[in-house]
Short mmCIF file of C-alpha atoms in Angstrom, two decimals:
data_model
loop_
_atom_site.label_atom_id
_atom_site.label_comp_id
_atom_site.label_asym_id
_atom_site.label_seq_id
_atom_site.Cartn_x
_atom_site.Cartn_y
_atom_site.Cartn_z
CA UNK P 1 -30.20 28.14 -1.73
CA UNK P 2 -31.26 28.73 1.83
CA UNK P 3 -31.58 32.73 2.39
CA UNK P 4 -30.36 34.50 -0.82
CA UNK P 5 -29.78 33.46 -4.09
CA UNK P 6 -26.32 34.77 -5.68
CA UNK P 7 -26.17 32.35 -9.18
CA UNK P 8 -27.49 35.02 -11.45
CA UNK P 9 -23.95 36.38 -13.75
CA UNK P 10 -23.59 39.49 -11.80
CA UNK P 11 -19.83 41.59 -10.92
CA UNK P 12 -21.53 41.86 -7.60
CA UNK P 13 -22.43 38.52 -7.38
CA UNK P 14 -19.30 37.17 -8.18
CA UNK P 15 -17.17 39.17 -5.59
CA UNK P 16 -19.63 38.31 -3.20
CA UNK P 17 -18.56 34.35 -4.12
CA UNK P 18 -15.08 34.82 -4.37
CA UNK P 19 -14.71 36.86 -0.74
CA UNK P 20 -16.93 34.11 1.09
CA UNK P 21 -14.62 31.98 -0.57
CA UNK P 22 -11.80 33.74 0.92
CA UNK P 23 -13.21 34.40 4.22
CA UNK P 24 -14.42 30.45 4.31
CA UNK P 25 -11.17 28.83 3.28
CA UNK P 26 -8.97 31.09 5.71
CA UNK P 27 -11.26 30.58 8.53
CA UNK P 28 -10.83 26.73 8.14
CA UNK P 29 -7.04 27.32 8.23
CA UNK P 30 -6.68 29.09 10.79
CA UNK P 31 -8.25 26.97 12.85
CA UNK P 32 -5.71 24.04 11.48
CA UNK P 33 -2.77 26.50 11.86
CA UNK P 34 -3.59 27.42 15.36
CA UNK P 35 -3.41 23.77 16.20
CA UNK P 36 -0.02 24.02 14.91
CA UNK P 37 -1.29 21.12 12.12
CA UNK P 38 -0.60 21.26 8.30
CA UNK P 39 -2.99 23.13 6.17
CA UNK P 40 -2.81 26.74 7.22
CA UNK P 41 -4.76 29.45 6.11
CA UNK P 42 -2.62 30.02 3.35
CA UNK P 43 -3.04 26.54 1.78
CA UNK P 44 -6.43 26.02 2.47
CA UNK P 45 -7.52 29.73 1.07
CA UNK P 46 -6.00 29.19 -1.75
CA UNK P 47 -7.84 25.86 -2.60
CA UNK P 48 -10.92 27.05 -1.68
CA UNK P 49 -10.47 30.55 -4.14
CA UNK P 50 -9.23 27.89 -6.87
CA UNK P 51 -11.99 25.98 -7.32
CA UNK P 52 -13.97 29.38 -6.75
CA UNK P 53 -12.21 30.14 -9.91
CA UNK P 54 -13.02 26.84 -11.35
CA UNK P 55 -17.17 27.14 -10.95
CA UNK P 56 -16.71 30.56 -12.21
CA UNK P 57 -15.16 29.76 -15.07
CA UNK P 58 -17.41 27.08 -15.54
CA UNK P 59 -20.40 29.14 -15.37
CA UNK P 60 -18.69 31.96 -17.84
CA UNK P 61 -18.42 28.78 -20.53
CA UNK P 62 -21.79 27.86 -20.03
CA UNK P 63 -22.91 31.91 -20.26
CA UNK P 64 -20.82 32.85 -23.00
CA UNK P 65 -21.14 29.90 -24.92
CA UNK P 66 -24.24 27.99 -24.12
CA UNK P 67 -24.56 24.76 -24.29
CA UNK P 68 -21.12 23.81 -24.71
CA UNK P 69 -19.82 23.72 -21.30
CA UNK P 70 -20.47 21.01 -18.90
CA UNK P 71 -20.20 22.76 -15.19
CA UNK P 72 -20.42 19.41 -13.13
CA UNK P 73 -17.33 17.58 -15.21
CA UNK P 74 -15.48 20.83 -14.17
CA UNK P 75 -15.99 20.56 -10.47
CA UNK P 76 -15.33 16.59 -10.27
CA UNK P 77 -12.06 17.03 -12.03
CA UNK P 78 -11.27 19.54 -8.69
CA UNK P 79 -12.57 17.40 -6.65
CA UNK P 80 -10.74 14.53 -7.39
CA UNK P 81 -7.32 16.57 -8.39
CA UNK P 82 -6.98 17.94 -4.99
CA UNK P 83 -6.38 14.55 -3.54
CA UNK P 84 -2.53 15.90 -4.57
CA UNK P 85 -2.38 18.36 -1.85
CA UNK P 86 -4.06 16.14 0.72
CA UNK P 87 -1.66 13.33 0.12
CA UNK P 88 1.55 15.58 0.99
CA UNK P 89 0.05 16.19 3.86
CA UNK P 90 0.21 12.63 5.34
CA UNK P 91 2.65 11.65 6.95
CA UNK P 92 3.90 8.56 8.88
CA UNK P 93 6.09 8.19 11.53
CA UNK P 94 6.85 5.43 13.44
CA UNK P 95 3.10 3.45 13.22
CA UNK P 96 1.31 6.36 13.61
CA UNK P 97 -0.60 8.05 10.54
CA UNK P 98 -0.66 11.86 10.87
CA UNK P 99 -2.06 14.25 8.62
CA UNK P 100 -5.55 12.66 7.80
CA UNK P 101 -7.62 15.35 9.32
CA UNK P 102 -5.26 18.10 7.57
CA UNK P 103 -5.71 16.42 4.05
CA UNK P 104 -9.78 16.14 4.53
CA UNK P 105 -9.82 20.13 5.29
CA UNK P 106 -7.79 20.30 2.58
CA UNK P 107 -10.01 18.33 -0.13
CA UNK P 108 -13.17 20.09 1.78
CA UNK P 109 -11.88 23.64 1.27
CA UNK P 110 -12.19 22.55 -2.44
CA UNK P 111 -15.83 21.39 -2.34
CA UNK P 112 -16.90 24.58 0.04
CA UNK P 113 -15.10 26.71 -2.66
CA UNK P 114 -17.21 24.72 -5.80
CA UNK P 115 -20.28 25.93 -3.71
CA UNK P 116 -19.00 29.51 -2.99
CA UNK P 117 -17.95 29.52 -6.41
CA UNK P 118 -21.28 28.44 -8.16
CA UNK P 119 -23.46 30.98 -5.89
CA UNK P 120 -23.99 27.98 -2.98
CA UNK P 121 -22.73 30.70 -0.55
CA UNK P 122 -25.01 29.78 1.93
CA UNK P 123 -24.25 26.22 1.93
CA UNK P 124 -20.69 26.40 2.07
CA UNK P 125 -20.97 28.96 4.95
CA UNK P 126 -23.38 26.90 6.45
CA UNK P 127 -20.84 23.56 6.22
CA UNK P 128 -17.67 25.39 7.60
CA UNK P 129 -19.57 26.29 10.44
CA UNK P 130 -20.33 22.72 11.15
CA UNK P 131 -17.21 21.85 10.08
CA UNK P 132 -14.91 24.08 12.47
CA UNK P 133 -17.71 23.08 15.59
CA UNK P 134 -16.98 19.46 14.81
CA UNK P 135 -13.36 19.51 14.76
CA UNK P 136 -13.76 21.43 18.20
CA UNK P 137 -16.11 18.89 19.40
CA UNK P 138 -15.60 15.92 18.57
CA UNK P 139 -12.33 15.50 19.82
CA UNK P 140 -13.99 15.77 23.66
CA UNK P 141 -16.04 12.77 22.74
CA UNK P 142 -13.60 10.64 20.71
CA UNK P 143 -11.64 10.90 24.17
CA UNK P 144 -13.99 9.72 26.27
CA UNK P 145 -15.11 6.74 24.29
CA UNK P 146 -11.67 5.87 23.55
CA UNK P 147 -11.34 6.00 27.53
CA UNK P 148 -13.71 4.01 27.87
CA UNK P 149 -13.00 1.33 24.78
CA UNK P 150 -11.65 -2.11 26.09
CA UNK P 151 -9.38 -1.46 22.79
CA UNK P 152 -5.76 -0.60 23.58
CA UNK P 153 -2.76 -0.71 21.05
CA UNK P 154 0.24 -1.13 23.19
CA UNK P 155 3.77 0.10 21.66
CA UNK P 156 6.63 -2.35 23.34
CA UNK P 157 10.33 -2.38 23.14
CA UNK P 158 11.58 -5.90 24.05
CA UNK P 159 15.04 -6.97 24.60
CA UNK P 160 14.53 -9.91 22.07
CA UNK P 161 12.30 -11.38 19.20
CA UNK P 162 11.57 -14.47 21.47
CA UNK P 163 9.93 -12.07 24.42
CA UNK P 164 6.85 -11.52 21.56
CA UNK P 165 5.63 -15.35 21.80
CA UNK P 166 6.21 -15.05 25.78
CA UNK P 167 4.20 -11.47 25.83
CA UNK P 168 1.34 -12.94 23.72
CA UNK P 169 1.15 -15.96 25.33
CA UNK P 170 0.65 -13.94 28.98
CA UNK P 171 -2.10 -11.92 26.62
CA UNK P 172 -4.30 -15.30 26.01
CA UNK P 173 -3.78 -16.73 29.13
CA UNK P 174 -5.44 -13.70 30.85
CA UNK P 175 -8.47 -13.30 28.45
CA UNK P 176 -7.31 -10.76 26.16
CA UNK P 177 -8.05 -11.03 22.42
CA UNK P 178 -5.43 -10.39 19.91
CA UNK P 179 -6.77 -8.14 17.30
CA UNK P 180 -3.53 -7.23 15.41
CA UNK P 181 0.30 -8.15 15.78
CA UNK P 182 3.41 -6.91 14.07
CA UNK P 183 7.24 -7.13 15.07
CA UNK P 184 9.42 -4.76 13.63
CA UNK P 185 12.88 -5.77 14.04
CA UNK P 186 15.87 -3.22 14.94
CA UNK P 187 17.80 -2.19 11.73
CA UNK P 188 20.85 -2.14 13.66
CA UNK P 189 22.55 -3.74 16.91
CA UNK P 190 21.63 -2.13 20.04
CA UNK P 191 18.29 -1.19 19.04
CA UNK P 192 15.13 -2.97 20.50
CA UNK P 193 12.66 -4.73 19.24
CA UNK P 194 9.31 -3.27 18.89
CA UNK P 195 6.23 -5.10 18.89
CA UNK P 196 2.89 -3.57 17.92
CA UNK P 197 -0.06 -5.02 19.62
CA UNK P 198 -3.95 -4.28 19.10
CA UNK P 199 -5.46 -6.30 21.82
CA UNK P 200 -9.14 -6.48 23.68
CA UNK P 201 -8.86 -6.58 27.71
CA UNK P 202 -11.68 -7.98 28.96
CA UNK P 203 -13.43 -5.58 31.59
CA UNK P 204 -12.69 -7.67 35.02
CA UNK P 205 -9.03 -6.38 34.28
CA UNK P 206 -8.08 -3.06 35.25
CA UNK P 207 -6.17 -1.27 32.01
CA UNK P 208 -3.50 0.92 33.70
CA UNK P 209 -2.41 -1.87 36.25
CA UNK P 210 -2.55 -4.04 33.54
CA UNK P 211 -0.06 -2.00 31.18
CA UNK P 212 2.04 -1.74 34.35
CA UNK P 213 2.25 -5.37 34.93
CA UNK P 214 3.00 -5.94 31.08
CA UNK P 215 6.11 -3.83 31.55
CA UNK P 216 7.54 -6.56 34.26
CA UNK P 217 7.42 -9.46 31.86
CA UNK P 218 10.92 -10.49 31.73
CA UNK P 219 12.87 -9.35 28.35
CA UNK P 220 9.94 -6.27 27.73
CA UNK P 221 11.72 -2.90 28.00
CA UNK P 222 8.90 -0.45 28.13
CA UNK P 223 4.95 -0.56 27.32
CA UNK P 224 3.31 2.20 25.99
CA UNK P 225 -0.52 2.74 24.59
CA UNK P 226 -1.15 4.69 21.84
#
């Protein structure tokens, strides 16, 4: 513990746990349901008061029948059960992966709840607050490294199969360096052909000129970096 200690079996103890839990798992919610992204505060209060319940119950075996109960094989069966919830809240769509931040607030709503639940009320205050600050945060500085990465996954639509080995040939002839390369051909006529490229540009070559001049190749419909 850091300030107060709340694991002695106490009724006042234990609603103490259960509304931090509440109050921990909503606040991590909202902040993912005012970003319009899965995991609201519904979801992720609700994971954190279950596994609340879980270290309770844990501790009420080990209490009532000591020596019986094994608290820690209780909380790694939640901890590795919730990967359920986090999973169906994944999604893909097109080549991008969405839904990875939701399902890790998910899966960490159960571990803050273990510690609320236990009497680690502290703790798991102590790591949502550092939690919602990150995901507030970092996204500033993820954007301005990304800016500034040579790094650029272009999304193209080309006319025909053939414009790939012409648009990766430009690539290498200029000095970029082919990291990754898929082609996903159209599943019916009229459709385009999209070509997924993770590529390096080298830093004597200006990035947004250079995406603009990769849309001219002849047979390349549109370029786009994601």
């Amino acid at each position: 513990m850091f300030f107060v200690s709340l694991t002695e079996w106490t009724w006042q103890n234990i609603l103490i746990r259960i509304l931090s839990s509440l109050i921990l798992g909503s606040l991590i919610g909202i902040d993912r349901g005012a970003k319009r992204r899965g995991g609201g505060a519904r979801t992720d209060a609700a994971v954190c008061l279950g596994a609340t319940l879980v270290m309770l119950t844990a501790q009420y075996m080990d209490v009532t029948f000591s020596g019986s109960a094994d608290i820690s094989r209780m909380a790694s069966q939640v901890i590795s059960g919730v990967g359920f919830l986090g999973a169906g809240s994944i999604l893909i769509s097109g080549h991008r992966v969405r839904g990875l931040t939701s399902a890790a607030s998910i899966w960490i709503c159960a571990c803050i709840g273990l510690a609320a639940g236990i009497g680690f009320v502290d703790g798991a205050a102590l790591v949502t607050l550092v939690l919602l600050a990150g995901l507030h945060i970092l996204p500033f500085i993820e954007e301005h490294i990304y800016h500034l990465s040579r790094y650029v996954t272009l999304y193209v639509q080309a006319e025909e199969s053939r414009t790939a080995a012409t648009l990766l040939h430009r690539l290498k002839q200029d000095g970029c360096k082919i990291d990754m390369y898929d082609l996903d051909r159209p599943r019916s006529s009229g459709q385009a052909f999209v070509i997924l490229i993770t590529v390096y540009i080298p830093w004597k070559i200006n990035k947004e000129e250079y995406l603009d001049e990769l849309a001219e190749t002849n047979g390349v419909l549109s370029v786009d970096s994601l």
